[in-house]
XYZ file of C-alpha atoms in Angstrom:
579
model
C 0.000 0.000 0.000
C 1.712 2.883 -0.954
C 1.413 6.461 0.718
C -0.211 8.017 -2.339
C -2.958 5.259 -2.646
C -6.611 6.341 -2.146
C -8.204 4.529 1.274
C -11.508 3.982 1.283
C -13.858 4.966 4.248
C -14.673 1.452 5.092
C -11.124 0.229 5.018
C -9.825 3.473 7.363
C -12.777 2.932 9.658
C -12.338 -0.965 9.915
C -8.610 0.207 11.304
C -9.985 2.620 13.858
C -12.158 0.164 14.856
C -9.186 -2.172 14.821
C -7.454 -0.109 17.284
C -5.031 2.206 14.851
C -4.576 5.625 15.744
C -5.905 6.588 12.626
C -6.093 10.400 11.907
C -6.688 12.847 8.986
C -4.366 15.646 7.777
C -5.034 17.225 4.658
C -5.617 14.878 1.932
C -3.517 12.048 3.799
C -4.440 9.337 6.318
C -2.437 9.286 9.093
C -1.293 6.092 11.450
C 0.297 7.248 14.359
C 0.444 4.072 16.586
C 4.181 4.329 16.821
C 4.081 8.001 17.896
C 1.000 7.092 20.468
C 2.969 6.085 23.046
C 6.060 8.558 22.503
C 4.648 12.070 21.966
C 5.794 14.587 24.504
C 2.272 15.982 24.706
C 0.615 12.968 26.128
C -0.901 9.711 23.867
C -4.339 11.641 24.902
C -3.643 14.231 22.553
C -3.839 12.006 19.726
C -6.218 9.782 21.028
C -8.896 12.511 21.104
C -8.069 13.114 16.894
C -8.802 9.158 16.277
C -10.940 8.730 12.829
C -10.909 12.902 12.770
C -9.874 15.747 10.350
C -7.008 17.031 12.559
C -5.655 19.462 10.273
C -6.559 22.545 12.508
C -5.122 20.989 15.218
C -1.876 19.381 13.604
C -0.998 22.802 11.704
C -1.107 24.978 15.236
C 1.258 22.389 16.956
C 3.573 20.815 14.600
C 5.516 21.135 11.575
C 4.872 19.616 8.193
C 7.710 16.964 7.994
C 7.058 15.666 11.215
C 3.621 14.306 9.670
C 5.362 12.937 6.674
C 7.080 9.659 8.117
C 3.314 8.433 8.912
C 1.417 8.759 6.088
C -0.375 5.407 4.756
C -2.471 6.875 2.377
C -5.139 9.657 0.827
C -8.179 9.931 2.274
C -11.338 9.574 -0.436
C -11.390 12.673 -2.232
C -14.137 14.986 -0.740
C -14.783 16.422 2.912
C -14.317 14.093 5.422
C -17.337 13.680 8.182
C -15.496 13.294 11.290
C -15.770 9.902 13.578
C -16.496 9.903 17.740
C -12.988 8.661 18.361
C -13.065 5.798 20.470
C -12.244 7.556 23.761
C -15.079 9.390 23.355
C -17.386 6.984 22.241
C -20.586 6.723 25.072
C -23.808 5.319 25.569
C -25.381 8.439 25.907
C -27.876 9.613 23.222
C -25.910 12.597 20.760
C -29.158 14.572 21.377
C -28.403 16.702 17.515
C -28.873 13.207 15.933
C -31.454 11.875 17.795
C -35.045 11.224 15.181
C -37.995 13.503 15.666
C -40.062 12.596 18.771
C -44.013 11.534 17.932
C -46.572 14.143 18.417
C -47.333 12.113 21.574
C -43.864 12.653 23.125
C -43.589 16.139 21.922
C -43.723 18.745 25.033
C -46.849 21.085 25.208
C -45.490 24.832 24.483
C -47.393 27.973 24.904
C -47.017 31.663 24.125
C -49.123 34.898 25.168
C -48.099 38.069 25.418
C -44.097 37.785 24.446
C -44.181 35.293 27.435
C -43.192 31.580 27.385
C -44.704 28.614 29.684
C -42.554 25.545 30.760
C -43.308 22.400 29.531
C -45.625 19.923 31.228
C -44.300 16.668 31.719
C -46.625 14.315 32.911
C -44.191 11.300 32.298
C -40.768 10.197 32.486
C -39.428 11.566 29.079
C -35.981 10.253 27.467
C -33.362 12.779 26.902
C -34.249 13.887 23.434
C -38.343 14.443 24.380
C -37.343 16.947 27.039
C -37.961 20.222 25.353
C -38.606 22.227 22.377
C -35.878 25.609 21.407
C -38.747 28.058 22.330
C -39.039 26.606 25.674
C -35.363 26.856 25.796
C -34.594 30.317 25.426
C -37.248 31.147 28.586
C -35.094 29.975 30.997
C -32.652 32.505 32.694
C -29.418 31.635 34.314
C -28.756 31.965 38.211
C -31.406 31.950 40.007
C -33.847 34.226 37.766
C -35.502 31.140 36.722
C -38.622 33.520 35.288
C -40.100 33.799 31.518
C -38.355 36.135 29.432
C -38.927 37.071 25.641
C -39.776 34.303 23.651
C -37.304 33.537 20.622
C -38.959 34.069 17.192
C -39.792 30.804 16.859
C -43.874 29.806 16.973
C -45.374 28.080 19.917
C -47.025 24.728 18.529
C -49.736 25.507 20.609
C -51.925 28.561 22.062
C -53.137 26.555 25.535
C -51.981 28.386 28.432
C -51.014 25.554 30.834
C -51.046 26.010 34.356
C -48.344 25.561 36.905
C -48.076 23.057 39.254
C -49.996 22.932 42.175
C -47.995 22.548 45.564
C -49.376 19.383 47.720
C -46.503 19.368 50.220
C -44.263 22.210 51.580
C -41.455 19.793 51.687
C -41.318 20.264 47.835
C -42.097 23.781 47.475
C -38.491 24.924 47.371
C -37.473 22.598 44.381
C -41.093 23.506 42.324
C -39.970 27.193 43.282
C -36.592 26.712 41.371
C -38.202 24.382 38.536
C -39.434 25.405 35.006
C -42.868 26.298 35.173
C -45.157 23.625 33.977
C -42.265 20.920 34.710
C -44.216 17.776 36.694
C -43.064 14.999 37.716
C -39.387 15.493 37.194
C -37.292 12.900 38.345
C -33.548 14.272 39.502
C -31.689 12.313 36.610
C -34.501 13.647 33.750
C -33.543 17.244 35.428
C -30.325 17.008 35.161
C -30.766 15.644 31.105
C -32.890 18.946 30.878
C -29.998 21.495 32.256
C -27.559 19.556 30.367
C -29.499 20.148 26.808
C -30.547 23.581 27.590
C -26.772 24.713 27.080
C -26.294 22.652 23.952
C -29.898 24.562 22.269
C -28.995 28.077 23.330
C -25.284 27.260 21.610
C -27.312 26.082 18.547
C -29.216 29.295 18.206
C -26.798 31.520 18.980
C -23.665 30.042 17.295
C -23.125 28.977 13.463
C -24.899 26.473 12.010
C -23.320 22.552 12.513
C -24.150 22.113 8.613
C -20.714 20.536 6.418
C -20.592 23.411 4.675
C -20.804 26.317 6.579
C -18.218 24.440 9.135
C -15.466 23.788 6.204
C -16.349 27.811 5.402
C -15.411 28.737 8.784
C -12.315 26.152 9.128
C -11.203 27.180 5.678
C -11.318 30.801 6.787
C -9.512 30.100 9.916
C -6.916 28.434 7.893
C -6.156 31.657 5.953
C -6.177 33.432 8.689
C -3.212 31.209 10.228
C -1.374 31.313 6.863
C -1.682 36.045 7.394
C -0.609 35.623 10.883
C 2.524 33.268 9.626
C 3.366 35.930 6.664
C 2.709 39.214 9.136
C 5.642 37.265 11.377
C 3.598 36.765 14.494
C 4.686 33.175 14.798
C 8.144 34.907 15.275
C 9.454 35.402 19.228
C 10.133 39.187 20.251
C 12.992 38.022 22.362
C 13.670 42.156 23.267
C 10.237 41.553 25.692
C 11.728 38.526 27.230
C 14.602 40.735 27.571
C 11.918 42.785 29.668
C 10.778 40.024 31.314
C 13.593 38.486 32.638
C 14.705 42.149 33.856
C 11.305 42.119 36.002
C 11.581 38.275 37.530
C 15.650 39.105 38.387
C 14.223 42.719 39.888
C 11.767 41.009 42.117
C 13.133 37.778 43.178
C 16.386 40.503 44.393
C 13.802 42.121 46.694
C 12.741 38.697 48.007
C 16.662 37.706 48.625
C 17.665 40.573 50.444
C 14.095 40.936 52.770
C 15.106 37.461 53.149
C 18.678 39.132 54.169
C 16.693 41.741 56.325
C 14.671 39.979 58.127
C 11.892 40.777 56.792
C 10.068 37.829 56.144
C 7.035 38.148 55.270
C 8.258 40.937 52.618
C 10.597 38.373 51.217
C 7.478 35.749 50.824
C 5.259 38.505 48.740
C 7.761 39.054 46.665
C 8.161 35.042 45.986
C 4.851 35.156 45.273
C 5.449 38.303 42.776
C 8.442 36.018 41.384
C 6.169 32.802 40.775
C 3.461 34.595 39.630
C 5.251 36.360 36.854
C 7.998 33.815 35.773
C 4.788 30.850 35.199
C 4.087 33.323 32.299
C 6.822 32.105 30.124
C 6.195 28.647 31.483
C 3.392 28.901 29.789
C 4.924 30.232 26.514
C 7.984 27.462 26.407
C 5.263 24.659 27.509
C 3.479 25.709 23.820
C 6.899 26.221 21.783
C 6.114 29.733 21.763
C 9.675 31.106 22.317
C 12.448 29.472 20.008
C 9.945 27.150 18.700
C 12.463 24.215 18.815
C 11.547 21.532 21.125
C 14.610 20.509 22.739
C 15.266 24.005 23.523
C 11.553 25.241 24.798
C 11.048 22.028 27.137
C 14.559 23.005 28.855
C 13.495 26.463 29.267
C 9.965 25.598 30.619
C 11.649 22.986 33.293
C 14.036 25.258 34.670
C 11.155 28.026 35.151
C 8.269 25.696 36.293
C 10.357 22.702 38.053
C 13.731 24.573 39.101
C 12.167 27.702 39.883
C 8.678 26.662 40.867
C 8.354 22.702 42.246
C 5.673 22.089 39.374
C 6.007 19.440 36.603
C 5.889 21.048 33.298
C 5.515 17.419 31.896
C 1.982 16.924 33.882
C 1.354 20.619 33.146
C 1.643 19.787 29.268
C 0.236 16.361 29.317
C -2.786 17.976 30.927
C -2.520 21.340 28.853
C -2.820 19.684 25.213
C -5.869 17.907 25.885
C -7.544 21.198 27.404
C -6.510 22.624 24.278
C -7.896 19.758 22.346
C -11.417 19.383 24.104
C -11.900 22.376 25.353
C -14.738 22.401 28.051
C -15.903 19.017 27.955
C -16.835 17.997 31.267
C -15.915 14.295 30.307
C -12.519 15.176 29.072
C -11.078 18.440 30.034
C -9.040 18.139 33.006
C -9.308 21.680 33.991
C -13.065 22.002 34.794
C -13.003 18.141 36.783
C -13.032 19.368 40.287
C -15.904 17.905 42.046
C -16.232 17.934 44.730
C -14.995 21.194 45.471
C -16.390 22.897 42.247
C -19.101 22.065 39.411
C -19.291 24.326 36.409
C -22.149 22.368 34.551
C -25.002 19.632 35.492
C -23.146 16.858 33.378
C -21.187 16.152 37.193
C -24.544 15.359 38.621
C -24.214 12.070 37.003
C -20.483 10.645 38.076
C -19.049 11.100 35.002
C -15.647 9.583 34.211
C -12.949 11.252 33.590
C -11.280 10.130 30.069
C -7.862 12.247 31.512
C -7.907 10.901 35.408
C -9.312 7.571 34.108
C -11.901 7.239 37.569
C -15.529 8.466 38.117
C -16.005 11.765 39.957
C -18.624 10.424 42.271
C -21.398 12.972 42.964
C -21.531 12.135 46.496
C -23.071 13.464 49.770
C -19.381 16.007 49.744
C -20.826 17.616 46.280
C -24.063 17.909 47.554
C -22.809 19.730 50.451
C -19.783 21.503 48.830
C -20.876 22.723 45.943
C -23.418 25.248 46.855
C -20.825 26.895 48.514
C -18.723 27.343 45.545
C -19.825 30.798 44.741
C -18.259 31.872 48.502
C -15.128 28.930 48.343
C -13.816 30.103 44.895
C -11.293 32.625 46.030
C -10.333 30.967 48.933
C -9.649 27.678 47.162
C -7.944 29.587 44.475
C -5.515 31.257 47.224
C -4.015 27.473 48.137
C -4.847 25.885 44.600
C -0.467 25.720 44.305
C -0.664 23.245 46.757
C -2.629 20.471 44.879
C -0.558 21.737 42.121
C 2.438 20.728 43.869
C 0.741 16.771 44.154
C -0.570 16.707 40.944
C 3.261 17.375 39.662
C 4.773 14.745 41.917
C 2.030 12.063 40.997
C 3.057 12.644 37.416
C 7.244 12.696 37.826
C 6.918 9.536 40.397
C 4.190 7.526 39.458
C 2.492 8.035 35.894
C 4.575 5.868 33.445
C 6.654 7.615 31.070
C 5.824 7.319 27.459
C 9.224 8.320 26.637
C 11.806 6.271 27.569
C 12.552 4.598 24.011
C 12.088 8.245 21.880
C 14.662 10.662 22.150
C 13.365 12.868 24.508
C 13.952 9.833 27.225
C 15.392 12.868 29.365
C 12.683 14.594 30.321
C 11.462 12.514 32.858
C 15.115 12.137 35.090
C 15.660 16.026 34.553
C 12.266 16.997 35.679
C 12.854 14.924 38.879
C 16.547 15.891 39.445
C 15.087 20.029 38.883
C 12.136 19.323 41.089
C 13.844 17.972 43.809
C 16.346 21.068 43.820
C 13.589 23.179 44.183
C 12.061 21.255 47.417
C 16.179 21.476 48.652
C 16.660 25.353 48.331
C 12.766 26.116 49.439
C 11.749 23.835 51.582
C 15.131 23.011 53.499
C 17.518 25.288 52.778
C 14.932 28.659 53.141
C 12.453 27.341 55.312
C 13.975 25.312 57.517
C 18.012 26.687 57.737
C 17.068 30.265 57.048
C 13.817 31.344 59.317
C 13.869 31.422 62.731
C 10.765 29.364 63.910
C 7.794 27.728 62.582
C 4.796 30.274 62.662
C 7.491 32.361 60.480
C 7.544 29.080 58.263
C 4.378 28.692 58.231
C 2.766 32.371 57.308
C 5.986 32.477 55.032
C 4.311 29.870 53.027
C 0.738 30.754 53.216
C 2.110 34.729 52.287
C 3.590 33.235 48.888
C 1.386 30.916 47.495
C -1.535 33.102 48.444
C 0.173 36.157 46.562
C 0.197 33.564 43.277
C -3.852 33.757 43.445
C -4.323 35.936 40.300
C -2.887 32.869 38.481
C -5.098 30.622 39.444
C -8.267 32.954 38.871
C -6.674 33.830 35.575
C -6.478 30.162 34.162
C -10.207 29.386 35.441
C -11.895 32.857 34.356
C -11.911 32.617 30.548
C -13.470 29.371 30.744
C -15.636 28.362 33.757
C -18.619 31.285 32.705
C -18.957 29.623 28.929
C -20.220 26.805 27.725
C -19.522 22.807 28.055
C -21.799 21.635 25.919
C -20.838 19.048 23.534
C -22.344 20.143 20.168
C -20.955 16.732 18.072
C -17.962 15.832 15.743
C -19.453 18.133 12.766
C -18.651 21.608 15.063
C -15.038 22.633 13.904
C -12.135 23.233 15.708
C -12.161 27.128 15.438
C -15.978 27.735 16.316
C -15.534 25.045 19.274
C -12.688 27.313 21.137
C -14.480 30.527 20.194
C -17.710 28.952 22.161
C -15.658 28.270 25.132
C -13.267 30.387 25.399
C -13.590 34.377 26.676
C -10.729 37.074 26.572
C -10.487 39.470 29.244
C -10.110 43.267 27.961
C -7.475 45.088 30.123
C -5.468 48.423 28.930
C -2.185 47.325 27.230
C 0.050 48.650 30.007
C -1.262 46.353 32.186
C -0.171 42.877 29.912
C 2.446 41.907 32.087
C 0.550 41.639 35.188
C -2.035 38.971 33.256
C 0.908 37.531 31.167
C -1.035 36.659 28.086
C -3.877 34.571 29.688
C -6.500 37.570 29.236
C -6.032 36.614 25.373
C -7.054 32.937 25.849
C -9.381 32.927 22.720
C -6.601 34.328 20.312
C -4.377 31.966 22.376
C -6.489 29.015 22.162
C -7.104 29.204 18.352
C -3.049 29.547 18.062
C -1.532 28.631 20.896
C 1.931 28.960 19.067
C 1.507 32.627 18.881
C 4.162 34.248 21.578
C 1.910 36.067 23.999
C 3.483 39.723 23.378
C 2.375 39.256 19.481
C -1.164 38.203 20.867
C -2.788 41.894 21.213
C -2.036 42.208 17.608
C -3.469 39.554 16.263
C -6.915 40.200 18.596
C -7.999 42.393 16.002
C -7.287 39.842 13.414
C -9.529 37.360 15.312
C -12.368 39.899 16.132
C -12.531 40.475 12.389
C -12.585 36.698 11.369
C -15.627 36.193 14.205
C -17.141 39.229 12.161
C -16.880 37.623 8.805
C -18.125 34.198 10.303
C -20.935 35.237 12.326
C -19.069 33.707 15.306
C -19.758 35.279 19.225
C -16.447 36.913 20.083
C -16.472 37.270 24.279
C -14.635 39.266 25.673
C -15.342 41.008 29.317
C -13.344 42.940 31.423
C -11.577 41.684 34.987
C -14.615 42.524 37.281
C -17.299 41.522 34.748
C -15.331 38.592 33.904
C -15.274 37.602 37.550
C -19.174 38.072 37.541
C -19.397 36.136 35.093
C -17.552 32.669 36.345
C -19.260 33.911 39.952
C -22.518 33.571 37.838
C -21.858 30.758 37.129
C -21.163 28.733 40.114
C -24.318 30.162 41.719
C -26.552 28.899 38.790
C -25.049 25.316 39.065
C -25.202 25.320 43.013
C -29.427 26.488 42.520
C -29.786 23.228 40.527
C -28.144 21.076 42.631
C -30.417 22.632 45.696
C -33.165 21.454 42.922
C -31.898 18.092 42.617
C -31.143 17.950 46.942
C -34.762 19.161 47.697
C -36.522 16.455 44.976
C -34.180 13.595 46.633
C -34.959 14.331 49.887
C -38.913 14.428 49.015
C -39.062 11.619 47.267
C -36.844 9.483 49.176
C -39.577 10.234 52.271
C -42.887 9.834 49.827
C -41.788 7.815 47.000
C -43.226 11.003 44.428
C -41.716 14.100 43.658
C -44.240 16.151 45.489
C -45.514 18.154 42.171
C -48.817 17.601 40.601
């Protein structure tokens, strides 16, 4: 079979389903079993493009050649419709592909006066007989969970259906918090019926999933990569590292000599400052954004985030590239599993399991209590988060297996340990325990420093715990995905350096190769592409940002008090108290 030789659909998905890691690029079929196990980013990464048209994806992270040694073939000529790759493949019903419900299963609507009624469900309905669009758009986030304007879409019928009547006061809190109309609602249907409310306001509001317009807005996208390349944003303005590394010398010289001083807790805020900052170009070497050569980048990124900081930049990646990849998707993206401390959508109300973490998160009688909370525990929990950074990055050097032994990046694993352990000598002994005097100094010297690092944390959670996790299917392309998930965070250019590039996380996520101090200038690029496509472009400021994810939180801990009060009911009467 030679490389040039047309596959047939059949034959490449009979491979997939044959356990290849079988991917598209271009016009050529792709088997990358041999680099599954020995790609720097994680085998997760590719495993997520299985049976896909990767192009987008390949293009913003590697290099031509490096595709060329595992080509088997051309893919048949024509677009190709994307498989579920394996890993993602579910029992759950894809909701966008589910056949019309009967008449009979098809939820009552009404409309009078620009005002919509819920819908009245007087049985258990499956997943895809929940609810109609224009029943959809009446529900308000948070807890206004009132009628708004109706969309422009007709109501199927003109009967005004009553609400619910109340028969015990044990239930009135959840039929307070319900849709109006909504009877007999089991928890799990509920939680089905938050889930797909997401997924139809994303349909109305965000391109259509159609072939066509979807290769439009990829093909677009794919222009606009090829101006950016040409305009020489791809190209590393080493003068603001320059700048950079002028600021992380200037304050990690203050912390030294308050450390020199005596005074401590000075010294420990301007650690923090230090950490803080430096993570920044981290960040940048983690994504090859600095001399874009790999060998030289990964070095660069160790000594910052393992010498410098005690965190693994090989977890950080491994975990990065698949946030990158799946951006959002409560099954998959590491960054939004955090139950039980934190839900940002009603897909956790079910246990899901966690494709990255491979275990359930158990929705337990700790989410139910926790979670509520979240809207007062998010700063807090952000002001230690660098501790259970600190375990993640240990579980990863000591314990994950390395999937790079055999390639020639074998080293990365022994450095990482050898840097990381430096760090705990010169902090954690040398510092802590040979340099302060006694152990309430150690002790607020620690909390003083990784509390100062906060703005980090808030930083990497704010563009995306406010937007959307639906999952709107295999069809939805690469560019309108990270656009729907993603939000940049509009701050005056002089103040860039204190939020180090992350406030540009949509420009970032659609090229991540980008070098953040280029990133402002290619904003307007991207504005004008989401112009031309018809794609949302969010952007908030700081405050309204924070709102925003704050927003958020509350609405999901209202629905779990729906789903607490309906358990509690009907695990006393056996009904859900609503008739």
């Amino acid at each position: 079979m030679g490389r040039d030789t047309v596959l047939s659909r059949p034959a490449i998905e009979a491979m997939v389903a044959n356990g290849d890691a079988v991917v598209i690029f271009q016009d050529y079929v792709l088997r990358l079993n041999s680099w599954l196990h020995a790609h720097p980013g994680g085998d997760l990464a590719i495993r997520h493009m299985i049976g896909r048209d990767a192009t987008s994806e390949i293009t913003l992270a590697h290099t031509l050649q490096t595709m060329k040694a595992f080509r088997i073939g051309r893919k048949p000529t024509g677009p190709w419709a994307n498989m579920t790759p394996p890993i993602r493949a579910t029992p759950s019903t894809d909701l966008s592909a589910s056949s019309a419900p009967s008449a009979d299963a098809i939820p009552i609507l009404a409309e009078k006066h620009g005002l919509c009624q819920g819908v009245d469900v007087d049985s258990a309905p499956d997943a895809a007989a929940l609810s109609e669009k224009s029943a959809d758009d009446c529900l308000q986030t948070g807890s206004q969970l009132k009628p708004k304007t109706c969309s422009r879409r007709p109501s199927p019928s003109g009967a005004l259906l009553p609400p619910p009547k109340i028969v015990d006061e044990k239930a009135l809190e959840a039929a307070r918090l319900l849709p109006r109309g909504r009877k007999h609602m089991s928890p799990e249907q509920y939680t089905e019926w938050a889930i797909k409310q997401q997924k139809d306001t994303d349909m109305d509001e965000y391109p259509s999933l159609e072939h066509d317009v979807q290769l439009a807005i990829t093909a677009k996208y794919m222009k606009l990569h090829e101006e950016i390349d040409a305009r020489g944003f791809y190209e590393c303005p080493y003068l603001e590292y320059g700048k950079e590394m002028a600021r992380y010398l200037t304050l990690f010289a203050f912390s030294m000599y308050s450390l020199y001083k005596g005074w401590y807790l000075v010294s420990a805020f301007f650690l923090g400052l230090f950490w803080h900052q430096i993570m920044f170009t981290a960040h940048d070497a983690g994504h090859r954004a600095i001399t874009q050569i790999f060998e030289v980048d990964t070095l660069i990124g160790m000594f910052i985030a393992d010498f410098c900081c005690g965190l693994s930049i090989g977890w950080w990646k491994s975990s990065h590239n698949v946030h990158h990849l799946i951006t959002n998707q409560p099954e998959h993206d590491p960054d939004i599993q955090n139950v039980p401390l934190f839900a940002t959508c009603p897909s956790f109300f079910k246990s899901l399991r966690s494709t990255y973490y491979d275990f359930t998160f158990v929705w337990d009688r700790a989410a139910e209590i926790l979670v509520p909370w979240q809207k007062y525990t998010y700063y807090p929990v952000m002001g230690i988060a660098r501790f259970n950074l600190y375990l993640l990055s240990w579980i990863h050097v000591l314990f994950k297996s390395s999937q790079l032994g055999g390639s020639k990046a074998w080293w990365i694993r022994p450095t990482e340990i050898a840097f990381m352990a430096c760090y705990w000598f010169l902090f954690g002994y040398m510092l802590l325990l040979r340099t302060l005097p006694d152990w309430r100094t150690r002790v607020l010297y620690v909390l003083v420093s990784h509390i100062i690092t906060m703005p980090l944390h808030v930083q990497i959670t704010l563009s995306h715990w406010g937007m959307s996790t639906a999952d709107l299917g295999e069809d939805e392309s690469f560019p309108q995905r990270q656009l729907r998930t993603t939000m940049d965070v509009d701050c005056p250019a002089w103040l860039d350096f204190i939020h180090g590039g992350l406030q540009f996380q949509v420009v970032h996520h659609l090229f991540p190769r980008v070098p953040r101090h280029n990133l402002r200038k290619v904003q307007a690029m991207v504005r004008q592409f989401c112009e031309e496509t018809s794609i949302p472009y969010s952007i908030l400021g700081f405050t309204d940002g924070n709102r925003k994810v704050l927003g958020r939180l509350e609405e999901i801990s209202e629905q779990v008090r729906i789903l607490v009060s309906c358990q509690t009911y009907m695990a006393e009467t056996g009904e859900s108290g609503l008739h």
